[in-house]
CSV table of C-alpha atoms in Angstrom, one decimal:
chain,number,residue,atom,x,y,z
A,1,UNK,CA,4.9,7.6,-23.5
A,2,UNK,CA,3.6,5.8,-26.6
A,3,UNK,CA,2.6,8.1,-29.3
A,4,UNK,CA,-1.1,8.8,-29.4
A,5,UNK,CA,-3.0,7.4,-32.7
A,6,UNK,CA,-3.4,9.9,-35.5
A,7,UNK,CA,-6.9,8.7,-35.7
A,8,UNK,CA,-7.8,10.3,-32.2
A,9,UNK,CA,-9.3,13.8,-32.5
A,10,UNK,CA,-7.7,17.0,-30.8
A,11,UNK,CA,-10.5,16.7,-28.3
A,12,UNK,CA,-9.6,13.2,-27.3
A,13,UNK,CA,-6.0,13.9,-27.1
A,14,UNK,CA,-6.4,16.8,-24.9
A,15,UNK,CA,-8.6,14.6,-22.6
A,16,UNK,CA,-5.7,11.9,-22.8
A,17,UNK,CA,-2.9,14.4,-21.9
A,18,UNK,CA,-5.0,15.9,-19.0
A,19,UNK,CA,-5.5,12.6,-17.5
A,20,UNK,CA,-2.0,11.4,-17.9
A,21,UNK,CA,-0.6,14.7,-16.3
A,22,UNK,CA,-3.0,14.0,-13.3
A,23,UNK,CA,-1.3,10.5,-12.8
A,24,UNK,CA,2.1,12.0,-13.3
A,25,UNK,CA,1.4,14.6,-10.6
A,26,UNK,CA,-0.1,12.1,-8.5
A,27,UNK,CA,3.0,9.8,-9.0
A,28,UNK,CA,5.4,12.7,-7.8
A,29,UNK,CA,3.2,12.9,-4.6
A,30,UNK,CA,2.4,9.1,-3.7
A,31,UNK,CA,5.7,7.8,-5.4
A,32,UNK,CA,8.0,10.0,-3.3
A,33,UNK,CA,9.2,7.1,-0.9
A,34,UNK,CA,9.2,4.4,-3.6
A,35,UNK,CA,12.8,3.0,-3.8
A,36,UNK,CA,15.1,3.4,-6.6
A,37,UNK,CA,12.4,4.9,-9.0
A,38,UNK,CA,12.9,6.6,-12.2
A,39,UNK,CA,10.7,9.6,-13.4
A,40,UNK,CA,8.0,9.6,-14.4
A,41,UNK,CA,5.6,7.3,-12.6
A,42,UNK,CA,2.1,7.1,-13.4
A,43,UNK,CA,-0.6,6.5,-10.4
A,44,UNK,CA,-4.1,6.3,-11.0
A,45,UNK,CA,-6.8,7.3,-8.6
A,46,UNK,CA,-7.3,5.4,-5.4
A,47,UNK,CA,-4.1,3.0,-6.1
A,48,UNK,CA,-3.2,1.7,-2.7
A,49,UNK,CA,0.7,1.4,-2.6
A,50,UNK,CA,2.2,0.0,0.7
A,51,UNK,CA,5.5,-0.6,2.2
A,52,UNK,CA,7.2,1.5,-0.6
A,53,UNK,CA,10.9,1.0,0.6
A,54,UNK,CA,10.6,-2.5,-0.7
A,55,UNK,CA,9.5,-1.4,-4.5
A,56,UNK,CA,11.8,-0.4,-7.2
A,57,UNK,CA,10.5,1.3,-10.3
A,58,UNK,CA,11.9,1.8,-13.7
A,59,UNK,CA,11.0,4.6,-16.0
A,60,UNK,CA,7.3,5.0,-17.2
A,61,UNK,CA,5.8,2.5,-14.6
A,62,UNK,CA,2.1,2.7,-14.4
A,63,UNK,CA,-0.4,1.9,-11.6
A,64,UNK,CA,-3.8,2.3,-12.7
A,65,UNK,CA,-6.7,3.3,-10.8
A,66,UNK,CA,-7.6,0.9,-7.8
A,67,UNK,CA,-4.6,-1.3,-8.0
A,68,UNK,CA,-3.2,-2.5,-4.9
A,69,UNK,CA,0.6,-3.1,-4.6
A,70,UNK,CA,1.7,-4.4,-1.3
A,71,UNK,CA,5.3,-4.2,-1.0
A,72,UNK,CA,6.2,-5.9,2.1
A,73,UNK,CA,8.5,-8.8,0.9
A,74,UNK,CA,11.9,-10.3,1.5
A,75,UNK,CA,13.3,-9.7,-1.9
A,76,UNK,CA,11.1,-6.6,-3.0
A,77,UNK,CA,8.9,-5.9,-5.9
A,78,UNK,CA,11.0,-4.9,-9.0
A,79,UNK,CA,9.2,-3.2,-12.0
A,80,UNK,CA,11.3,-2.6,-15.3
A,81,UNK,CA,10.8,0.2,-17.7
A,82,UNK,CA,7.2,0.7,-19.2
A,83,UNK,CA,5.6,-1.7,-16.9
A,84,UNK,CA,1.6,-1.3,-16.5
A,85,UNK,CA,-0.2,-2.7,-13.5
A,86,UNK,CA,-4.1,-2.6,-14.7
A,87,UNK,CA,-6.9,-1.4,-12.8
A,88,UNK,CA,-8.1,-3.4,-9.6
A,89,UNK,CA,-5.0,-5.5,-10.0
A,90,UNK,CA,-3.7,-6.8,-6.7
A,91,UNK,CA,0.0,-7.8,-5.9
A,92,UNK,CA,0.4,-9.4,-2.6
A,93,UNK,CA,3.6,-11.2,-1.4
A,94,UNK,CA,2.6,-11.3,2.3
A,95,UNK,CA,-0.2,-10.7,4.9
A,96,UNK,CA,-1.4,-7.2,5.3
A,97,UNK,CA,-0.6,-7.5,9.0
A,98,UNK,CA,3.0,-9.0,8.7
A,99,UNK,CA,1.9,-12.2,10.3
A,100,UNK,CA,3.3,-15.4,9.3
A,101,UNK,CA,6.3,-15.7,6.8
A,102,UNK,CA,7.1,-12.8,4.7
A,103,UNK,CA,6.6,-13.5,1.1
A,104,UNK,CA,9.7,-13.4,-1.6
A,105,UNK,CA,8.3,-10.8,-4.2
A,106,UNK,CA,8.1,-10.1,-7.7
A,107,UNK,CA,10.3,-9.1,-10.9
A,108,UNK,CA,8.7,-7.9,-13.9
A,109,UNK,CA,10.8,-7.0,-17.1
A,110,UNK,CA,10.8,-4.1,-19.5
A,111,UNK,CA,7.5,-3.3,-21.3
A,112,UNK,CA,5.6,-6.0,-19.6
A,113,UNK,CA,1.8,-5.5,-18.5
A,114,UNK,CA,-0.7,-7.0,-16.3
A,115,UNK,CA,-4.4,-6.4,-17.3
A,116,UNK,CA,-7.4,-5.4,-14.9
A,117,UNK,CA,-8.5,-7.6,-12.1
A,118,UNK,CA,-5.4,-9.5,-12.0
A,119,UNK,CA,-4.2,-11.4,-9.0
A,120,UNK,CA,-0.5,-11.9,-8.3
A,121,UNK,CA,0.3,-13.9,-5.2
A,122,UNK,CA,4.1,-13.6,-4.9
A,123,UNK,CA,4.7,-15.3,-1.6
A,124,UNK,CA,7.1,-17.6,-3.6
A,125,UNK,CA,9.3,-15.8,-6.1
A,126,UNK,CA,7.4,-14.7,-9.4
A,127,UNK,CA,9.5,-13.7,-12.3
A,128,UNK,CA,7.9,-12.1,-15.2
A,129,UNK,CA,10.1,-11.5,-18.3
A,130,UNK,CA,10.3,-8.7,-21.0
A,131,UNK,CA,7.4,-8.0,-23.3
A,132,UNK,CA,5.0,-10.1,-21.6
A,133,UNK,CA,1.0,-9.4,-22.1
A,134,UNK,CA,-1.1,-10.6,-19.3
A,135,UNK,CA,-4.6,-10.3,-20.0
A,136,UNK,CA,-7.5,-9.3,-17.6
A,137,UNK,CA,-8.4,-11.5,-14.5
A,138,UNK,CA,-5.4,-13.6,-14.6
A,139,UNK,CA,-4.3,-15.0,-11.4
A,140,UNK,CA,-0.8,-16.3,-10.3
A,141,UNK,CA,-0.4,-18.3,-7.0
A,142,UNK,CA,3.3,-18.8,-6.1
A,143,UNK,CA,2.3,-21.1,-2.8
A,144,UNK,CA,0.8,-24.1,-1.9
A,145,UNK,CA,-0.7,-25.2,1.4
A,146,UNK,CA,0.7,-28.6,3.0
A,147,UNK,CA,-2.1,-30.9,3.6
A,148,UNK,CA,-0.5,-34.4,4.1
A,149,UNK,CA,-1.0,-34.7,8.0
A,150,UNK,CA,-4.7,-35.7,8.2
A,151,UNK,CA,-4.3,-35.6,12.1
A,152,UNK,CA,-3.9,-31.6,11.8
A,153,UNK,CA,-5.8,-29.1,10.3
A,154,UNK,CA,-4.6,-27.6,6.9
A,155,UNK,CA,-4.0,-24.0,8.2
A,156,UNK,CA,-1.5,-25.3,10.8
A,157,UNK,CA,0.5,-27.2,8.3
A,158,UNK,CA,2.0,-24.0,6.4
A,159,UNK,CA,3.0,-23.6,2.9
A,160,UNK,CA,5.5,-24.4,0.3
A,161,UNK,CA,6.8,-22.2,-2.4
A,162,UNK,CA,8.6,-23.2,-5.7
A,163,UNK,CA,7.9,-20.0,-7.7
A,164,UNK,CA,6.6,-19.0,-10.9
A,165,UNK,CA,8.5,-18.0,-14.2
A,166,UNK,CA,7.1,-16.5,-17.3
A,167,UNK,CA,9.8,-16.1,-19.9
A,168,UNK,CA,10.2,-13.3,-22.3
A,169,UNK,CA,7.7,-12.5,-25.1
A,170,UNK,CA,4.7,-14.5,-23.7
A,171,UNK,CA,0.8,-13.7,-24.3
A,172,UNK,CA,-1.3,-15.0,-21.2
A,173,UNK,CA,-4.9,-14.7,-22.2
A,174,UNK,CA,-8.0,-13.6,-20.0
A,175,UNK,CA,-8.9,-15.7,-16.9
A,176,UNK,CA,-5.7,-17.9,-17.0
A,177,UNK,CA,-4.7,-19.5,-13.5
A,178,UNK,CA,-1.0,-20.3,-13.1
A,179,UNK,CA,-0.2,-22.3,-10.0
A,180,UNK,CA,3.0,-22.7,-8.2
A,181,UNK,CA,6.2,-24.3,-9.6
A,182,UNK,CA,5.3,-23.7,-13.2
A,183,UNK,CA,7.7,-22.1,-15.7
A,184,UNK,CA,6.2,-20.8,-19.1
A,185,UNK,CA,8.6,-21.0,-21.9
A,186,UNK,CA,9.7,-17.9,-23.9
A,187,UNK,CA,7.2,-16.9,-26.8
A,188,UNK,CA,4.2,-19.0,-25.8
A,189,UNK,CA,0.6,-18.2,-25.8
A,190,UNK,CA,-1.7,-19.5,-23.2
A,191,UNK,CA,-5.4,-19.2,-24.2
A,192,UNK,CA,-8.3,-17.7,-22.2
A,193,UNK,CA,-9.3,-19.8,-19.2
A,194,UNK,CA,-6.6,-22.3,-19.3
A,195,UNK,CA,-5.2,-23.6,-15.8
A,196,UNK,CA,-1.6,-24.2,-16.1
A,197,UNK,CA,-0.3,-26.7,-13.6
A,198,UNK,CA,3.0,-27.9,-15.2
A,199,UNK,CA,5.8,-26.5,-17.4
A,200,UNK,CA,5.0,-25.2,-20.8
A,201,UNK,CA,7.9,-25.5,-23.5
A,202,UNK,CA,9.0,-22.4,-25.4
A,203,UNK,CA,6.9,-21.2,-28.4
A,204,UNK,CA,4.0,-23.3,-27.4
A,205,UNK,CA,0.2,-22.5,-28.1
A,206,UNK,CA,-1.9,-23.9,-25.2
A,207,UNK,CA,-5.6,-23.6,-25.7
A,208,UNK,CA,-7.5,-25.8,-23.2
A,209,UNK,CA,-7.7,-26.4,-19.5
A,210,UNK,CA,-5.9,-29.7,-19.8
A,211,UNK,CA,-2.8,-27.9,-20.9
A,212,UNK,CA,-2.7,-29.8,-24.2
A,213,UNK,CA,-0.1,-28.2,-26.2
A,214,UNK,CA,-2.0,-27.7,-29.6
A,215,UNK,CA,1.1,-26.9,-31.7
A,216,UNK,CA,4.2,-24.9,-31.7
A,217,UNK,CA,4.5,-21.5,-33.2
């Protein structure tokens, strides 16, 4: 666990420790059947974790309150050490009911985090590197619907998956949307609200919805 700031009062520290111990206790119970886990795992209240046999957790993984971790996937969900999944964030590789194609899954490196209200659609492979900061309300969609045949409805034409990669040491701002087939190079910063449709070179700063690289770091 990170050290609590010296600016926090004794009362605040006691409250933080009490909440943390509750999350550890919940992790001991709800995390029993998570595969290849390391102690401790922190689980917030009403976090929903399903198909735990497909989930792999390093040390100090945190699933915050109301997060939704759907493990059903062909290659599993792999969380490195010190990974945090924010409140109300959903990770969904497959349909809840197991219909259609089973999705690929997700890998997150050490010390990476996803902020509150995120959506990670990992039907195709999503790889998030180490030390990646993903802000609130960020969405990743590793899937596209086929729609080329105008004689058939879109739903019946299936999907295609190329996958998404976010390399090490990136900062993804609030409200960013990243679509299938994209690689974001290491050390890049993606500004809030950006729609990312194509690859971003390493150490880029992207600040608008047209993906214009403003400058290099």
